[in-house]
Coordinates of C-alpha atoms and ligand atoms in Angstrom, one line a residue:
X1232 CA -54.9 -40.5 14.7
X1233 CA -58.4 -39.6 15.1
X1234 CA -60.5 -42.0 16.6
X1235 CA -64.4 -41.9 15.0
X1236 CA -67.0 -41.7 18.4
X1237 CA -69.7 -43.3 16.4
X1238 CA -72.1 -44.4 19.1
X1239 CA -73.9 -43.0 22.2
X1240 CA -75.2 -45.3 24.7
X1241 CA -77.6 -44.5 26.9
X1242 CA -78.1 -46.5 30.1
X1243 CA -82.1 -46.1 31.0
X1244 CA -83.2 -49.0 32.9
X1245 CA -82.8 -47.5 36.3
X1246 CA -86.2 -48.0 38.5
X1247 CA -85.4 -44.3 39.3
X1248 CA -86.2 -45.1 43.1
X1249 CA -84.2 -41.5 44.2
X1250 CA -87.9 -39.9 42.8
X1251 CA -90.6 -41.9 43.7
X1252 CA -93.6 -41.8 43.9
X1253 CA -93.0 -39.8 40.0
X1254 CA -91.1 -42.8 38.9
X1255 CA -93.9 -45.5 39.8
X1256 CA -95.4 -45.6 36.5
X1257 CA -93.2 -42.3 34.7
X1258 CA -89.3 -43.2 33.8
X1259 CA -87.2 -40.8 35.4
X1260 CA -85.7 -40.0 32.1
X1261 CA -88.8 -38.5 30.7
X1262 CA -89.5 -36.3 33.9
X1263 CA -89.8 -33.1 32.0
X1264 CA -87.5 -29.7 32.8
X1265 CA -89.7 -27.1 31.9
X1266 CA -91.7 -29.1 29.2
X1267 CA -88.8 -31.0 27.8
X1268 CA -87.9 -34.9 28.9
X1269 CA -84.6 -35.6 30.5
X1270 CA -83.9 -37.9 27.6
X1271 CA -84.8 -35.6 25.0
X1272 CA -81.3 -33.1 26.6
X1273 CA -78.9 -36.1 25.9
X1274 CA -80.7 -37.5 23.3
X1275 CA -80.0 -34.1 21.0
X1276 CA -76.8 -33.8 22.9
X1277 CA -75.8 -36.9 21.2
X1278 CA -77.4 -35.8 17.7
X1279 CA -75.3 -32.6 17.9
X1280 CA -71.7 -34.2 18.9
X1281 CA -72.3 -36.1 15.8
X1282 CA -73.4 -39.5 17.3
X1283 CA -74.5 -42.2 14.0
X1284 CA -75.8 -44.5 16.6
X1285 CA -77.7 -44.6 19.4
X1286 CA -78.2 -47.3 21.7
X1287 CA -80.9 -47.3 24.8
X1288 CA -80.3 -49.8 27.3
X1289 CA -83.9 -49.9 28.8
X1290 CA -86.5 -52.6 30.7
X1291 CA -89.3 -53.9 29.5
X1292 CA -91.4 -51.8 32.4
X1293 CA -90.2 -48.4 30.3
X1294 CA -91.5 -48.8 27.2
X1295 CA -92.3 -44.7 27.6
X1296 CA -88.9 -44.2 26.8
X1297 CA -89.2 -45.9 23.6
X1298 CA -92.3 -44.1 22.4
X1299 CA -90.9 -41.0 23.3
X1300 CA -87.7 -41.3 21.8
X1301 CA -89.0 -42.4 18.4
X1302 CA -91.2 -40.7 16.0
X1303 CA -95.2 -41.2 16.2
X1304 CA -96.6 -40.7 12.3
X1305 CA -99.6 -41.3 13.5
X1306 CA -99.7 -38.1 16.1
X1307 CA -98.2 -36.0 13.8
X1308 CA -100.7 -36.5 11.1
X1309 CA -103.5 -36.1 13.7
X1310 CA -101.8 -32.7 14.6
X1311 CA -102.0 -31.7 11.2
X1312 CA -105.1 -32.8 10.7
X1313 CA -106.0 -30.2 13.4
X1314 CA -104.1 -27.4 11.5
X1315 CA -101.5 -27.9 14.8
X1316 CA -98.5 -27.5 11.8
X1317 CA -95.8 -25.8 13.9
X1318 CA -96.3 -28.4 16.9
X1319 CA -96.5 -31.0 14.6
X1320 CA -92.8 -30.2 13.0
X1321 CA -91.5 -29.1 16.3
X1322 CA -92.3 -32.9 17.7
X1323 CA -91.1 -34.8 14.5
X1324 CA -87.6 -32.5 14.2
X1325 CA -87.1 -33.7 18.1
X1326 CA -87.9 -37.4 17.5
X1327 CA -85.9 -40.1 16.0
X1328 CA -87.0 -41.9 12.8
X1329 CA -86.3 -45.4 12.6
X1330 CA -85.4 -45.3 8.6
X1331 CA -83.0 -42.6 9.1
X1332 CA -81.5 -42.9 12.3
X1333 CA -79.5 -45.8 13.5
X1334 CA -81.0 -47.0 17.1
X1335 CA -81.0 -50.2 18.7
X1336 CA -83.1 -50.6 22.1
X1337 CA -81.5 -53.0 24.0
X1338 CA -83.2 -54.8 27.5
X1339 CA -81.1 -55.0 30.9
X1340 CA -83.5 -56.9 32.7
X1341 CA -81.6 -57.5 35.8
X1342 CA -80.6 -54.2 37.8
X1343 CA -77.0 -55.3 38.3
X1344 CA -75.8 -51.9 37.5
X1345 CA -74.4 -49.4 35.4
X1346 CA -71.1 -51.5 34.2
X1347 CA -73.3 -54.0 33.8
X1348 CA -75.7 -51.7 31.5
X1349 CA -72.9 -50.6 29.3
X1350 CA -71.9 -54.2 29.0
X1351 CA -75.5 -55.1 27.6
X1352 CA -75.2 -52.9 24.8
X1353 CA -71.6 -54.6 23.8
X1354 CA -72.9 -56.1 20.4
X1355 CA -74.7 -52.9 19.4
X1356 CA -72.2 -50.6 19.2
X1357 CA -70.3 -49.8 16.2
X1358 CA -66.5 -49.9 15.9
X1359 CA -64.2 -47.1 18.1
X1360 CA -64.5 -45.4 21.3
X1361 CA -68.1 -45.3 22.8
X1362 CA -70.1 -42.6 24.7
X1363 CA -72.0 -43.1 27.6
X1364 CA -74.4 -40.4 28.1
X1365 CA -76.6 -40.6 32.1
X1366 CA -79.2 -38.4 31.0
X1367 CA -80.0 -37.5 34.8
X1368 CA -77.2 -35.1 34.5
X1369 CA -78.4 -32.7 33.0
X1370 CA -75.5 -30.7 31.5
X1371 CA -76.5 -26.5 30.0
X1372 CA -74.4 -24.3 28.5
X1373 CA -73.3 -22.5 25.3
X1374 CA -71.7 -26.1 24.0
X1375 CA -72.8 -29.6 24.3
X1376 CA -70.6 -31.7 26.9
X1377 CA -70.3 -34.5 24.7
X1378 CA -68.9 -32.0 21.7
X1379 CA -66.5 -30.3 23.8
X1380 CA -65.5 -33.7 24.9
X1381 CA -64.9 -35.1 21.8
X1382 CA -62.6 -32.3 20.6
X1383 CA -60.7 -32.6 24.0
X1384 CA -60.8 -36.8 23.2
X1385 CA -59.2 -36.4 20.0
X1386 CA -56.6 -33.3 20.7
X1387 CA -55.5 -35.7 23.8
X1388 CA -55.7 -39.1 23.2
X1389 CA -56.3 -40.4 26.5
X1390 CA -57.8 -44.5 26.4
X1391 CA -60.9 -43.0 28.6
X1392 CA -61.8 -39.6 29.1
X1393 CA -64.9 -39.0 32.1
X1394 CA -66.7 -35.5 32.6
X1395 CA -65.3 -34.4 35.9
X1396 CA -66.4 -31.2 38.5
X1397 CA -65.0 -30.7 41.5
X1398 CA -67.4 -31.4 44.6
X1399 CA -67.3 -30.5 48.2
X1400 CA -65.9 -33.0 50.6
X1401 CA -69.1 -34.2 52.3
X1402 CA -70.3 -35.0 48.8
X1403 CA -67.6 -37.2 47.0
X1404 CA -69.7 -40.2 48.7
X1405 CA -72.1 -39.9 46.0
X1406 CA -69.7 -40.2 42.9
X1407 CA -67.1 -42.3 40.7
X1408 CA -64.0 -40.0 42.3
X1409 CA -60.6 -39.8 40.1
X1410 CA -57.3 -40.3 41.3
X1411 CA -55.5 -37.3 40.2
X1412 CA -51.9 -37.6 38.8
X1413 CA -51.5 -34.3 37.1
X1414 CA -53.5 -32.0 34.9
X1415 CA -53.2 -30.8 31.1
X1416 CA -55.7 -27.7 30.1
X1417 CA -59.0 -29.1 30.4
X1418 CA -58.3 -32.3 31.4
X1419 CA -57.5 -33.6 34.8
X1420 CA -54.8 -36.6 34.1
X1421 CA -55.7 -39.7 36.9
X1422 CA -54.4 -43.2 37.2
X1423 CA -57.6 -44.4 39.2
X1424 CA -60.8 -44.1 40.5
X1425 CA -62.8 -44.9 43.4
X1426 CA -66.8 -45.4 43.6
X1427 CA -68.6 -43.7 45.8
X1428 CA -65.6 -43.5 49.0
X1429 CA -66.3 -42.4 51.8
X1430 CA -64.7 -38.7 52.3
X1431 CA -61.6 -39.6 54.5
X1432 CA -61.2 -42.3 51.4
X1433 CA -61.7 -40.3 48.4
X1434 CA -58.4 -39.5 46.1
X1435 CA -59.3 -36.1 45.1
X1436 CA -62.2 -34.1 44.7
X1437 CA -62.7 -34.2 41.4
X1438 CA -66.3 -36.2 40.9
X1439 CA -67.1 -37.9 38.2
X1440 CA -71.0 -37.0 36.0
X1441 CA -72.5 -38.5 33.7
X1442 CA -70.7 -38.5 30.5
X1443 CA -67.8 -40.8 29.3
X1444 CA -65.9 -41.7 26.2
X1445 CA -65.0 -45.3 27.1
X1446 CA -62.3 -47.5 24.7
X1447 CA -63.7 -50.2 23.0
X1448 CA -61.5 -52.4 25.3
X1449 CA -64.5 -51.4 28.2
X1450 CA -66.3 -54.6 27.0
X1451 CA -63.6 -56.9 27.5
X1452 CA -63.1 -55.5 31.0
X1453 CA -66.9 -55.4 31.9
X1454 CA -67.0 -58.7 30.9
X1455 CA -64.7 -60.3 33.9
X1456 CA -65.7 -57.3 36.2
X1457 CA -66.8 -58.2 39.5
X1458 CA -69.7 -57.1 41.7
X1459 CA -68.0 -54.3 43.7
X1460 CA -69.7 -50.9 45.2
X1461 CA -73.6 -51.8 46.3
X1462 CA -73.4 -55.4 44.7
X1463 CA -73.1 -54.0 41.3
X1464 CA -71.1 -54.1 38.5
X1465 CA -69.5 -50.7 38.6
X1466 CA -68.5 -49.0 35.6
X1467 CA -66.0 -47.0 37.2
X1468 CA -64.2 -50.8 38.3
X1469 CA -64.0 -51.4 35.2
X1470 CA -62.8 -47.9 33.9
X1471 CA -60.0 -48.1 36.6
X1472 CA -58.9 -51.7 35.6
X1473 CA -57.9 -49.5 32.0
X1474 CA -56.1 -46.5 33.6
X1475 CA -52.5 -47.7 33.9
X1476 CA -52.4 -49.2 30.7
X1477 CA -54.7 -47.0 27.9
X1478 CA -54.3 -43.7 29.9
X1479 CA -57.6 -41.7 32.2
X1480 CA -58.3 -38.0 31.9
X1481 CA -61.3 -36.0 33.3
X1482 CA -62.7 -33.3 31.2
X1483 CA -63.7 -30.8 33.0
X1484 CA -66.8 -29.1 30.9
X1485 CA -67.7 -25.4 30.2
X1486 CA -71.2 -25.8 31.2
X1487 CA -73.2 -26.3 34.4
X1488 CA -74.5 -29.4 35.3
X1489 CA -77.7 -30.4 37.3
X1490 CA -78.2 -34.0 39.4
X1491 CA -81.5 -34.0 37.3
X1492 CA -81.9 -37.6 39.9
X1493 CA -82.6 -35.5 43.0
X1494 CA -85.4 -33.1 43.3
X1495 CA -83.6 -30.0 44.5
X1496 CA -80.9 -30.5 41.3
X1497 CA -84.5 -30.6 38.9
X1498 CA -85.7 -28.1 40.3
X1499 CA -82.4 -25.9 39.6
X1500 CA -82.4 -27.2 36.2
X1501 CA -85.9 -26.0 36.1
X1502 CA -85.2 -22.1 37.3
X1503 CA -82.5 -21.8 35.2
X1504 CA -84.3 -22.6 32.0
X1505 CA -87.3 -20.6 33.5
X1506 CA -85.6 -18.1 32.8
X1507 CA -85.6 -18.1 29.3
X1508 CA -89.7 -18.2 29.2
X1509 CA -91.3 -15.0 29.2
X1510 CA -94.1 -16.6 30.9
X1511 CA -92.4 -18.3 33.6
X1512 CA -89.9 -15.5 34.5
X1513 CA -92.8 -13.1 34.6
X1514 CA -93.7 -15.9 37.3
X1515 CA -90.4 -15.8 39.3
X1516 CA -90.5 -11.7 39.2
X1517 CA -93.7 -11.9 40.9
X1518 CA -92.8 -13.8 43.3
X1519 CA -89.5 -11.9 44.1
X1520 CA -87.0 -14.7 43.4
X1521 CA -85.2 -12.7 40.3
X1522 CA -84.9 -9.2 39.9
X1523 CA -85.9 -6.7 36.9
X1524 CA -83.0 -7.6 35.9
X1525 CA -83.5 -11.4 35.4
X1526 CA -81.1 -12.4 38.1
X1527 CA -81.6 -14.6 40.7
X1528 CA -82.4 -12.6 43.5
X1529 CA -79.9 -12.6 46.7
Ligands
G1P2308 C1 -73.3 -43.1 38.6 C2 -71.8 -43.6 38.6 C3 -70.9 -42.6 39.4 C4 -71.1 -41.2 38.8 C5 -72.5 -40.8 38.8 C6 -72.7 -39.5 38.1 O1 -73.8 -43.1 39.9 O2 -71.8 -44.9 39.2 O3 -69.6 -43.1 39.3 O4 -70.3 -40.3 39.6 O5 -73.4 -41.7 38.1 O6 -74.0 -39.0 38.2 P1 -75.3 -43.0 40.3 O7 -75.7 -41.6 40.4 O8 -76.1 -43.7 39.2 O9 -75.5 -43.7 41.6

């Protein structure tokens, strides 16, 4: 059986205290890679896995998000009022329109984490599996992680499926960390996971990023989840509480991801789709970081 993902959500409230000062009065999610927002990536990564609704879990001190997110008639007929066609269309194609697409915004005002966020956006979703897109990981390549991950989702039925990459040993301290059982193609098969353990504690290797289909059955758990990494409510608590029963696979995706919260990840993120501007790689040529022929140099 083929189980419908009909809904992304998108946990945004984050105070996004990793980049300050650009976060004091800028959301992290609409830090720009190039001249693109964060939340622009996942927001047309959900759009092209064939997400119906999308669901922002935000704060009232991010408004930005909103007005981003959403179309603005009003700047689009001033751009075309100033014969600015092309930019015009290219903004409205990007933004969502609140007649024809289904999104609910949805206010965490209490940063109790990001189980917690999910489980603010429980009587917005639609019926089925749910995504849950981070949109500071940035995820490139050839094929959207969220499409390659619902194909994997619904050739395997496992209850929850997380993106997965494997990480170096002094780094598993920063990630959700599966417990690995076995491992079927793509997917890594795992009957736990740890947040954020400390190296000698970590299962495996095999990090968790941003991206999750989550069983509906993820409310229910959030909902008696207590506080546990940090003082939060931890998704991945509640994600483990699932594994024996519904079944836990990591996906490990084709493309290349970028920790889009840190500066040296955005600024990764940033080279690498540098390199598709003729401007900007005639900038990195100068300067001797790629070669003439558009590779990074050694
Ligand atoms: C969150 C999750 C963590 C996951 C990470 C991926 O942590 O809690 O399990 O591995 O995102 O980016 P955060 O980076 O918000 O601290």
């Amino acid at each position: 059986m083929t189980l419908h993902v009909s809904t992304a959500i998108f946990p945004v409230a984050g105070l996004g205290t990793r980049f300050l000062p650009a976060t004091k009065a800028t959301p992290k999610e609409l830090l720009p890679v190039l001249d693109t927002p964060l939340i622009q990536y996942a927001v047309d990564e959900a759009r092209t896995a064939g997400i119906e609704r999308m669901v922002f879990v935000s704060h009232p001190s991010k408004r930005a998000i909103e007005r981003h997110v959403m179309e603005d008639a009003r700047l689009t007929r001033e751009l075309e009022a100033r014969g600015k066609q092309e930019v015009a269309d290219a903004l409205s194609d990007a933004a969502l329109c609140p007649v024809e697409d289904d999104v609910r915004f949805v206010m965490q005002t209490e940063p109790k984490g990001l189980g917690h966020a999910v489980l603010c956006a429980k009587d917005h979703v639609l019926d089925g599996p749910v995504a849950v897109i981070l949109p500071d990981d940035l995820i490139l390549g050839p094929v959207g992680c969220l499409s390659e991950m619902i194909s994997a989702y619904n050739a395997r039925k496992v209850g929850h499926l997380v993106a997965t990459m494997e990480v170096s040993e002094d780094r598993v301290h920063r990630y959700g960390v599966l417990s690995v059982t076995g491992k079927d193609g793509a997917i890594v098969l795992a009957d736990g996971m740890v947040e954020k353990p400390k190296p000698q504690d970590a299962p495996s290797r095999q990090a968790v990023v941003g991206r999750y289909i989550l069983d509906e059955t993820i409310f229910d758990a959030l909902d008696t989840q207590k506080p546990g990494a940090g003082g939060e409510i931890q998704l991945t608590d509640a994600i483990a509480r699932g594994a024996s029963t519904l079944g836990l696979g990591g996906f490990q995706f084709s493309g290349t991801r970028f920790d889009c919260g840190s500066k040296a990840g955005m600024l990764e993120a940033t080279l690498e789709l540098a390199m598709d501007d003729p401007d900007c790689l005639a900038v990195l040529k100068a300067r001797g970081l790629v070669d003439d022929t558009a590779s990074f140099a050694a």
